[in-house]
mmCIF file of C-alpha atoms and ligand atoms in Angstrom:
data_model
loop_
_atom_site.group_PDB
_atom_site.id
_atom_site.type_symbol
_atom_site.label_atom_id
_atom_site.label_comp_id
_atom_site.label_asym_id
_atom_site.label_seq_id
_atom_site.Cartn_x
_atom_site.Cartn_y
_atom_site.Cartn_z
ATOM 1 C CA MET A 1 -44.617 -92.969 18.476
ATOM 2 C CA THR A 2 -42.643 -94.458 15.083
ATOM 3 C CA VAL A 3 -39.349 -93.802 14.388
ATOM 4 C CA ALA A 4 -41.460 -91.155 11.377
ATOM 5 C CA HIS A 5 -43.533 -89.214 13.962
ATOM 6 C CA ILE A 6 -40.005 -88.861 16.300
ATOM 7 C CA LEU A 7 -37.746 -86.879 13.014
ATOM 8 C CA VAL A 8 -41.353 -85.296 12.396
ATOM 9 C CA LEU A 9 -41.069 -83.413 16.599
ATOM 10 C CA ALA A 10 -36.894 -83.410 15.791
ATOM 11 C CA SER A 11 -37.858 -81.184 12.966
ATOM 12 C CA VAL A 12 -39.819 -79.288 14.876
ATOM 13 C CA LEU A 13 -37.890 -78.576 17.754
ATOM 14 C CA LEU A 14 -34.299 -78.606 16.937
ATOM 15 C CA PRO A 15 -33.866 -75.096 16.153
ATOM 16 C CA CYS A 16 -32.939 -73.691 12.671
ATOM 17 C CA ALA A 17 -29.729 -74.067 11.639
ATOM 18 C CA GLY A 18 -27.974 -70.689 9.842
ATOM 19 C CA SER A 19 -27.626 -70.725 6.549
ATOM 20 C CA ALA A 20 -23.530 -70.057 6.449
ATOM 21 C CA LEU A 21 -21.932 -69.533 3.660
ATOM 22 C CA ALA A 22 -21.169 -72.971 1.704
ATOM 23 C CA GLU A 23 -16.934 -72.730 2.171
ATOM 24 C CA ASP A 24 -16.278 -70.986 -1.720
ATOM 25 C CA CYS A 25 -18.412 -68.779 -0.952
ATOM 26 C CA VAL A 26 -17.176 -65.190 -1.061
ATOM 27 C CA PRO A 27 -20.857 -62.284 -1.514
ATOM 28 C CA ARG A 28 -19.882 -59.153 -3.432
ATOM 29 C CA ARG A 29 -21.070 -56.408 -2.387
ATOM 30 C CA PHE A 30 -22.571 -54.080 -5.404
ATOM 31 C CA THR A 31 -23.323 -50.693 -3.937
ATOM 32 C CA ASP A 32 -20.227 -50.451 -2.196
ATOM 33 C CA GLU A 33 -17.482 -52.697 -2.991
ATOM 34 C CA ILE A 34 -17.340 -52.678 -6.727
ATOM 35 C CA GLN A 35 -15.520 -50.160 -8.272
ATOM 36 C CA PHE A 36 -14.989 -48.766 -11.064
ATOM 37 C CA GLU A 37 -12.973 -45.630 -13.284
ATOM 38 C CA VAL A 38 -17.200 -43.602 -14.147
ATOM 39 C CA ARG A 39 -15.177 -42.695 -17.615
ATOM 40 C CA GLU A 40 -15.056 -46.108 -18.795
ATOM 41 C CA THR A 41 -17.402 -45.432 -21.977
ATOM 42 C CA PRO A 42 -20.479 -46.831 -22.427
ATOM 43 C CA ASP A 43 -21.293 -47.251 -19.005
ATOM 44 C CA TRP A 44 -23.399 -49.469 -19.607
ATOM 45 C CA TYR A 45 -21.098 -51.615 -21.004
ATOM 46 C CA HIS A 46 -18.709 -51.788 -18.515
ATOM 47 C CA ALA A 47 -21.155 -52.555 -15.496
ATOM 48 C CA VAL A 48 -21.964 -56.041 -17.515
ATOM 49 C CA LEU A 49 -18.680 -56.743 -17.491
ATOM 50 C CA LEU A 50 -18.226 -55.371 -13.458
ATOM 51 C CA ALA A 51 -21.576 -57.457 -12.690
ATOM 52 C CA TYR A 52 -20.760 -60.896 -14.284
ATOM 53 C CA PRO A 53 -16.784 -61.367 -13.676
ATOM 54 C CA ASP A 54 -17.477 -64.667 -16.492
ATOM 55 C CA LEU A 55 -18.004 -61.928 -19.241
ATOM 56 C CA ARG A 56 -15.856 -60.686 -21.395
ATOM 57 C CA ALA A 57 -15.494 -57.867 -23.551
ATOM 58 C CA GLY A 58 -15.887 -58.791 -27.464
ATOM 59 C CA PRO A 59 -13.004 -56.835 -29.681
ATOM 60 C CA ASP A 60 -15.246 -54.873 -30.756
ATOM 61 C CA GLY A 61 -17.323 -53.644 -27.948
ATOM 62 C CA GLN A 62 -20.089 -54.533 -29.892
ATOM 63 C CA THR A 63 -20.533 -57.652 -28.798
ATOM 64 C CA LEU A 64 -19.603 -59.791 -25.195
ATOM 65 C CA ILE A 65 -17.991 -63.211 -24.946
ATOM 66 C CA ALA A 66 -20.374 -65.741 -23.080
ATOM 67 C CA PRO A 67 -18.825 -68.097 -20.294
ATOM 68 C CA GLU A 68 -18.988 -71.091 -22.544
ATOM 69 C CA GLY A 69 -16.757 -68.369 -25.852
ATOM 70 C CA GLY A 70 -20.236 -67.628 -27.386
ATOM 71 C CA GLU A 71 -20.996 -63.917 -28.269
ATOM 72 C CA ILE A 72 -23.671 -61.961 -27.470
ATOM 73 C CA ALA A 73 -25.056 -59.605 -29.062
ATOM 74 C CA ALA A 74 -24.209 -55.373 -27.259
ATOM 75 C CA ALA A 75 -25.656 -52.980 -29.671
ATOM 76 C CA GLY A 76 -26.584 -50.049 -27.486
ATOM 77 C CA PRO A 77 -29.169 -48.087 -26.595
ATOM 78 C CA THR A 78 -32.942 -47.486 -29.020
ATOM 79 C CA GLY A 79 -34.275 -44.144 -27.385
ATOM 80 C CA ARG A 80 -37.391 -46.161 -27.407
ATOM 81 C CA GLN A 81 -41.056 -45.710 -25.270
ATOM 82 C CA PRO A 82 -40.354 -48.250 -22.000
ATOM 83 C CA ALA A 83 -43.908 -50.066 -23.345
ATOM 84 C CA ALA A 84 -41.932 -51.211 -27.062
ATOM 85 C CA MET A 85 -39.133 -52.740 -25.957
ATOM 86 C CA LEU A 86 -40.685 -55.305 -23.888
ATOM 87 C CA ASP A 87 -40.664 -57.553 -26.441
ATOM 88 C CA ASP A 88 -37.168 -57.317 -28.147
ATOM 89 C CA PRO A 89 -34.746 -54.493 -26.223
ATOM 90 C CA THR A 90 -31.177 -54.666 -27.765
ATOM 91 C CA LEU A 91 -28.752 -54.842 -24.044
ATOM 92 C CA GLY A 92 -28.236 -51.573 -23.599
ATOM 93 C CA ASP A 93 -32.248 -50.903 -23.373
ATOM 94 C CA GLN A 94 -32.487 -52.068 -20.373
ATOM 95 C CA PHE A 95 -29.823 -49.681 -18.975
ATOM 96 C CA THR A 96 -32.822 -46.850 -20.179
ATOM 97 C CA GLN A 97 -34.055 -46.481 -16.919
ATOM 98 C CA VAL A 98 -31.664 -46.399 -13.693
ATOM 99 C CA TYR A 99 -33.029 -48.506 -11.167
ATOM 100 C CA PRO A 100 -33.638 -45.905 -7.688
ATOM 101 C CA LEU A 101 -30.847 -47.103 -4.484
ATOM 102 C CA THR A 102 -33.593 -45.271 -2.354
ATOM 103 C CA PRO A 103 -35.662 -45.974 -0.072
ATOM 104 C CA SER A 104 -38.683 -44.692 -1.864
ATOM 105 C CA LEU A 105 -42.260 -45.353 -4.045
ATOM 106 C CA GLU A 106 -41.818 -42.225 -5.159
ATOM 107 C CA GLU A 107 -40.523 -43.248 -8.971
ATOM 108 C CA ARG A 108 -42.463 -46.274 -9.548
ATOM 109 C CA GLN A 109 -45.484 -43.561 -10.246
ATOM 110 C CA THR A 110 -44.217 -42.413 -13.426
ATOM 111 C CA PRO A 111 -46.265 -45.446 -15.673
ATOM 112 C CA PHE A 112 -44.185 -47.917 -17.393
ATOM 113 C CA HIS A 113 -40.855 -46.834 -14.843
ATOM 114 C CA ASP A 114 -39.467 -50.369 -14.290
ATOM 115 C CA PRO A 115 -36.435 -50.806 -14.163
ATOM 116 C CA GLY A 116 -34.989 -53.464 -14.644
ATOM 117 C CA ARG A 117 -38.045 -54.973 -16.423
ATOM 118 C CA ILE A 118 -37.045 -54.955 -20.091
ATOM 119 C CA ARG A 119 -34.855 -57.749 -20.771
ATOM 120 C CA ASN A 120 -32.822 -59.106 -23.292
ATOM 121 C CA GLN A 121 -33.124 -63.033 -23.203
ATOM 122 C CA ASN A 122 -30.924 -63.637 -25.703
ATOM 123 C CA PHE A 123 -28.213 -62.102 -22.635
ATOM 124 C CA PHE A 124 -30.049 -64.452 -19.745
ATOM 125 C CA ASN A 125 -29.703 -67.385 -22.384
ATOM 126 C CA ALA A 126 -26.219 -66.633 -22.555
ATOM 127 C CA LEU A 127 -25.352 -66.223 -18.959
ATOM 128 C CA TYR A 128 -27.799 -69.335 -17.561
ATOM 129 C CA HIS A 129 -28.616 -71.224 -20.060
ATOM 130 C CA ASP A 130 -31.240 -71.572 -22.421
ATOM 131 C CA ASN A 131 -33.138 -74.470 -21.283
ATOM 132 C CA ALA A 132 -35.434 -75.941 -18.781
ATOM 133 C CA GLU A 133 -33.044 -78.398 -18.291
ATOM 134 C CA ALA A 134 -29.559 -77.174 -17.929
ATOM 135 C CA VAL A 135 -30.733 -74.150 -15.812
ATOM 136 C CA ARG A 136 -31.838 -76.755 -13.457
ATOM 137 C CA ALA A 137 -28.511 -79.516 -13.729
ATOM 138 C CA GLU A 138 -26.914 -76.298 -11.958
ATOM 139 C CA LEU A 139 -29.926 -75.704 -9.020
ATOM 140 C CA VAL A 140 -28.649 -74.557 -5.630
ATOM 141 C CA THR A 141 -30.976 -75.059 -2.438
ATOM 142 C CA VAL A 142 -30.988 -72.020 -0.137
ATOM 143 C CA PRO A 143 -32.837 -71.974 3.081
ATOM 144 C CA ALA A 144 -33.840 -69.029 4.631
ATOM 145 C CA GLY A 145 -32.735 -70.528 7.683
ATOM 146 C CA ALA A 146 -33.267 -68.380 11.261
ATOM 147 C CA LEU A 147 -35.672 -66.520 9.165
ATOM 148 C CA GLY A 148 -37.991 -68.957 8.465
ATOM 149 C CA ALA A 149 -38.590 -72.178 6.990
ATOM 150 C CA ALA A 150 -38.510 -71.709 2.701
ATOM 151 C CA ARG A 151 -35.362 -73.047 0.392
ATOM 152 C CA PHE A 152 -35.455 -71.429 -2.873
ATOM 153 C CA HIS A 153 -34.144 -72.923 -5.563
ATOM 154 C CA VAL A 154 -31.998 -70.593 -7.575
ATOM 155 C CA THR A 155 -29.051 -70.900 -9.819
ATOM 156 C CA GLY A 156 -25.280 -71.384 -8.783
ATOM 157 C CA ARG A 157 -24.300 -69.983 -11.584
ATOM 158 C CA GLN A 158 -23.023 -66.044 -11.666
ATOM 159 C CA GLY A 159 -22.578 -66.548 -7.871
ATOM 160 C CA VAL A 160 -26.148 -66.106 -7.634
ATOM 161 C CA ALA A 161 -26.771 -68.914 -5.097
ATOM 162 C CA CYS A 162 -23.384 -67.598 -3.087
ATOM 163 C CA GLN A 163 -25.288 -63.822 -3.378
ATOM 164 C CA LEU A 164 -28.807 -64.712 -2.101
ATOM 165 C CA GLN A 165 -26.625 -66.698 0.658
ATOM 166 C CA GLY A 166 -24.125 -63.102 1.174
ATOM 167 C CA ALA A 167 -28.206 -61.470 1.950
ATOM 168 C CA LEU A 168 -29.911 -63.833 4.033
ATOM 169 C CA ALA A 169 -27.112 -64.288 6.390
ATOM 170 C CA GLN A 170 -26.901 -60.165 6.765
ATOM 171 C CA LEU A 171 -30.634 -60.372 8.131
ATOM 172 C CA GLU A 172 -30.750 -63.361 9.507
ATOM 173 C CA GLN A 173 -28.368 -61.608 12.318
ATOM 174 C CA ASP A 174 -31.307 -59.696 12.844
ATOM 175 C CA PRO A 175 -34.365 -61.990 12.118
ATOM 176 C CA VAL A 176 -37.082 -59.834 14.144
ATOM 177 C CA GLY A 177 -40.136 -59.223 12.191
ATOM 178 C CA LEU A 178 -38.401 -60.750 9.138
ATOM 179 C CA GLY A 179 -40.642 -64.392 9.710
ATOM 180 C CA PRO A 180 -43.185 -63.653 7.679
ATOM 181 C CA PHE A 181 -42.303 -63.032 4.816
ATOM 182 C CA PHE A 182 -39.644 -66.252 4.838
ATOM 183 C CA ASP A 183 -41.859 -68.688 5.968
ATOM 184 C CA GLU A 184 -44.931 -68.786 2.999
ATOM 185 C CA VAL A 185 -43.089 -68.525 0.036
ATOM 186 C CA GLY A 186 -43.646 -68.101 -4.197
ATOM 187 C CA GLY A 187 -40.716 -69.348 -4.378
ATOM 188 C CA GLY A 188 -37.034 -68.863 -6.856
ATOM 189 C CA PHE A 189 -36.580 -71.736 -10.238
ATOM 190 C CA ASN A 190 -39.582 -71.719 -12.000
ATOM 191 C CA TRP A 191 -39.281 -72.449 -16.327
ATOM 192 C CA ARG A 192 -42.232 -70.532 -17.267
ATOM 193 C CA ARG A 193 -43.657 -67.681 -19.546
ATOM 194 C CA ILE A 194 -44.869 -63.995 -17.750
ATOM 195 C CA ALA A 195 -48.641 -64.419 -17.378
ATOM 196 C CA GLY A 196 -50.519 -63.023 -20.333
ATOM 197 C CA THR A 197 -47.299 -62.355 -22.969
ATOM 198 C CA ASP A 198 -44.848 -64.142 -24.246
ATOM 199 C CA ARG A 199 -41.707 -63.462 -22.392
ATOM 200 C CA LEU A 200 -39.795 -65.421 -20.188
ATOM 201 C CA SER A 201 -40.050 -65.136 -16.771
ATOM 202 C CA PRO A 202 -36.532 -64.595 -14.861
ATOM 203 C CA HIS A 203 -38.087 -67.249 -12.824
ATOM 204 C CA SER A 204 -36.851 -69.483 -15.363
ATOM 205 C CA TYR A 205 -32.855 -69.294 -15.469
ATOM 206 C CA GLY A 206 -32.841 -69.642 -11.662
ATOM 207 C CA MET A 207 -32.448 -66.190 -10.304
ATOM 208 C CA ALA A 208 -35.128 -64.490 -8.761
ATOM 209 C CA ILE A 209 -37.146 -65.047 -5.705
ATOM 210 C CA ASP A 210 -40.814 -64.631 -4.183
ATOM 211 C CA ILE A 211 -40.865 -63.710 -0.635
ATOM 212 C CA ASN A 212 -44.486 -64.494 0.983
ATOM 213 C CA PRO A 213 -46.187 -63.556 -2.473
ATOM 214 C CA GLN A 214 -49.405 -61.745 0.056
ATOM 215 C CA LEU A 215 -47.580 -59.144 2.622
ATOM 216 C CA GLY A 216 -44.761 -58.466 -1.135
ATOM 217 C CA GLN A 217 -48.268 -57.365 -3.567
ATOM 218 C CA TYR A 218 -48.525 -58.319 -7.467
ATOM 219 C CA TRP A 219 -49.441 -55.443 -9.342
ATOM 220 C CA LYS A 220 -52.404 -56.366 -11.199
ATOM 221 C CA TRP A 221 -54.459 -57.919 -8.100
ATOM 222 C CA THR A 222 -54.960 -54.650 -8.052
ATOM 223 C CA GLY A 223 -57.215 -54.507 -11.339
ATOM 224 C CA ALA A 224 -54.877 -51.900 -12.485
ATOM 225 C CA ALA A 225 -55.004 -51.428 -16.776
ATOM 226 C CA GLU A 226 -50.907 -51.473 -17.741
ATOM 227 C CA GLY A 227 -49.436 -48.316 -17.472
ATOM 228 C CA ARG A 228 -51.927 -46.954 -14.182
ATOM 229 C CA VAL A 229 -51.555 -48.775 -11.681
ATOM 230 C CA GLY A 230 -51.486 -46.233 -8.514
ATOM 231 C CA SER A 231 -50.261 -46.242 -5.778
ATOM 232 C CA TYR A 232 -49.097 -48.853 -2.701
ATOM 233 C CA GLU A 233 -48.345 -49.340 0.617
ATOM 234 C CA ASN A 234 -45.893 -50.873 0.828
ATOM 235 C CA GLN A 235 -44.939 -53.904 3.713
ATOM 236 C CA ILE A 236 -41.587 -54.402 2.736
ATOM 237 C CA PRO A 237 -38.880 -53.708 5.491
ATOM 238 C CA TRP A 238 -36.358 -51.825 3.640
ATOM 239 C CA ARG A 239 -33.827 -53.094 5.766
ATOM 240 C CA LEU A 240 -34.710 -56.500 4.082
ATOM 241 C CA ILE A 241 -34.353 -54.409 0.275
ATOM 242 C CA GLU A 242 -31.354 -52.846 1.277
ATOM 243 C CA ALA A 243 -29.796 -55.738 2.603
ATOM 244 C CA MET A 244 -30.623 -57.855 -1.175
ATOM 245 C CA GLU A 245 -29.751 -54.696 -3.274
ATOM 246 C CA ASP A 246 -26.246 -54.882 -1.520
ATOM 247 C CA HIS A 247 -26.086 -58.613 -2.546
ATOM 248 C CA GLY A 248 -27.418 -57.709 -6.563
ATOM 249 C CA PHE A 249 -30.953 -57.933 -6.184
ATOM 250 C CA ILE A 250 -33.291 -55.822 -7.266
ATOM 251 C CA TRP A 251 -36.726 -55.182 -5.718
ATOM 252 C CA GLY A 252 -39.837 -55.089 -7.692
ATOM 253 C CA GLY A 253 -41.665 -53.412 -5.773
ATOM 254 C CA LYS A 254 -40.211 -50.206 -7.434
ATOM 255 C CA TRP A 255 -41.702 -51.278 -10.639
ATOM 256 C CA HIS A 256 -44.298 -49.142 -11.497
ATOM 257 C CA HIS A 257 -46.433 -51.838 -12.177
ATOM 258 C CA PHE A 258 -44.983 -53.014 -8.562
ATOM 259 C CA ASP A 259 -44.432 -56.817 -8.153
ATOM 260 C CA GLY A 260 -43.258 -56.304 -3.910
ATOM 261 C CA MET A 261 -42.570 -59.967 -3.211
ATOM 262 C CA HIS A 262 -40.522 -60.068 -6.324
ATOM 263 C CA PHE A 263 -36.434 -59.563 -6.391
ATOM 264 C CA GLU A 264 -33.915 -60.465 -8.907
ATOM 265 C CA TYR A 265 -30.001 -60.957 -9.222
ATOM 266 C CA ARG A 266 -29.633 -58.562 -11.307
ATOM 267 C CA PRO A 267 -25.825 -56.432 -10.217
ATOM 268 C CA GLU A 268 -24.715 -54.104 -13.128
ATOM 269 C CA LEU A 269 -29.344 -52.264 -12.954
ATOM 270 C CA ILE A 270 -27.137 -51.710 -9.152
ATOM 271 C CA ILE A 271 -23.495 -50.341 -10.686
ATOM 272 C CA PHE A 272 -25.119 -48.279 -13.654
ATOM 273 C CA SER A 273 -27.391 -46.983 -10.670
ATOM 274 C CA ARG A 274 -24.814 -46.143 -8.569
ATOM 275 C CA MET A 275 -22.399 -44.715 -11.532
ATOM 276 C CA HIS A 276 -25.475 -42.702 -12.145
ATOM 277 C CA GLY A 277 -25.037 -40.745 -8.653
ATOM 278 C CA ASP A 278 -28.267 -42.463 -7.601
ATOM 279 C CA THR A 279 -26.724 -43.221 -3.477
ATOM 280 C CA SER A 280 -28.912 -45.815 -1.228
ATOM 281 C CA GLU A 281 -27.330 -43.061 1.698
HETATM 282 ZN ZN1 LIG B 11 -41.528 -63.459 -9.016
#
């Protein structure tokens, strides 16, 4: 038996280390901890500021000041049809649909009800960098610990890695039955366009993860046409989804164009949902 054999054996026999939180990681809980004044207007602009402490309000209320000091346009909702907003949404357009915090797939039955799928690229470029090299330089590896063999590469910016650690640590307290979702996974960072579009995938920014694709399921694999996606049988436990939502990640399984393996750090949408009276209770 060689040293390599012994090392392999040891890694199989040793229990997985828990994904203990990094020393400077204090995860925020967006579904119950973040407080807000409902009178602030516009509410979506206020939700963005609450979600991303690195951003500051611009002097005119029409812009946001990025972490590096640049200005981000913050125009309001345009009122277009969802399908028309996908390619060039304003920041306000991202809030046209309210992400549901309820454990239900009811709302996704409405064609093009995909809260979170409308993304203003300039906004995410400013939050996470606009090129692969710069994003890659800030990646952090987050192991799934007791949940499974997965190791997710996500950005350390905007607290994403810490928030993911927080969600996984919460799930590790009761990992029974979650292994299949975290052994074979789709992964985290991946600089690419969304298949069949010119739009940058949120995985490009290191702010999204895919758990097991087969168990998560994806609308395109059903052969359905865009806007005509039927119902599907969700296999992901609601407690997994809720732990991710608590920590600021929306779930693609609630979209009409469902992407059930996909979780994406969008705390502004969780806060906005709470502002509109949607709760996870
Ligand atoms: Zn994904």
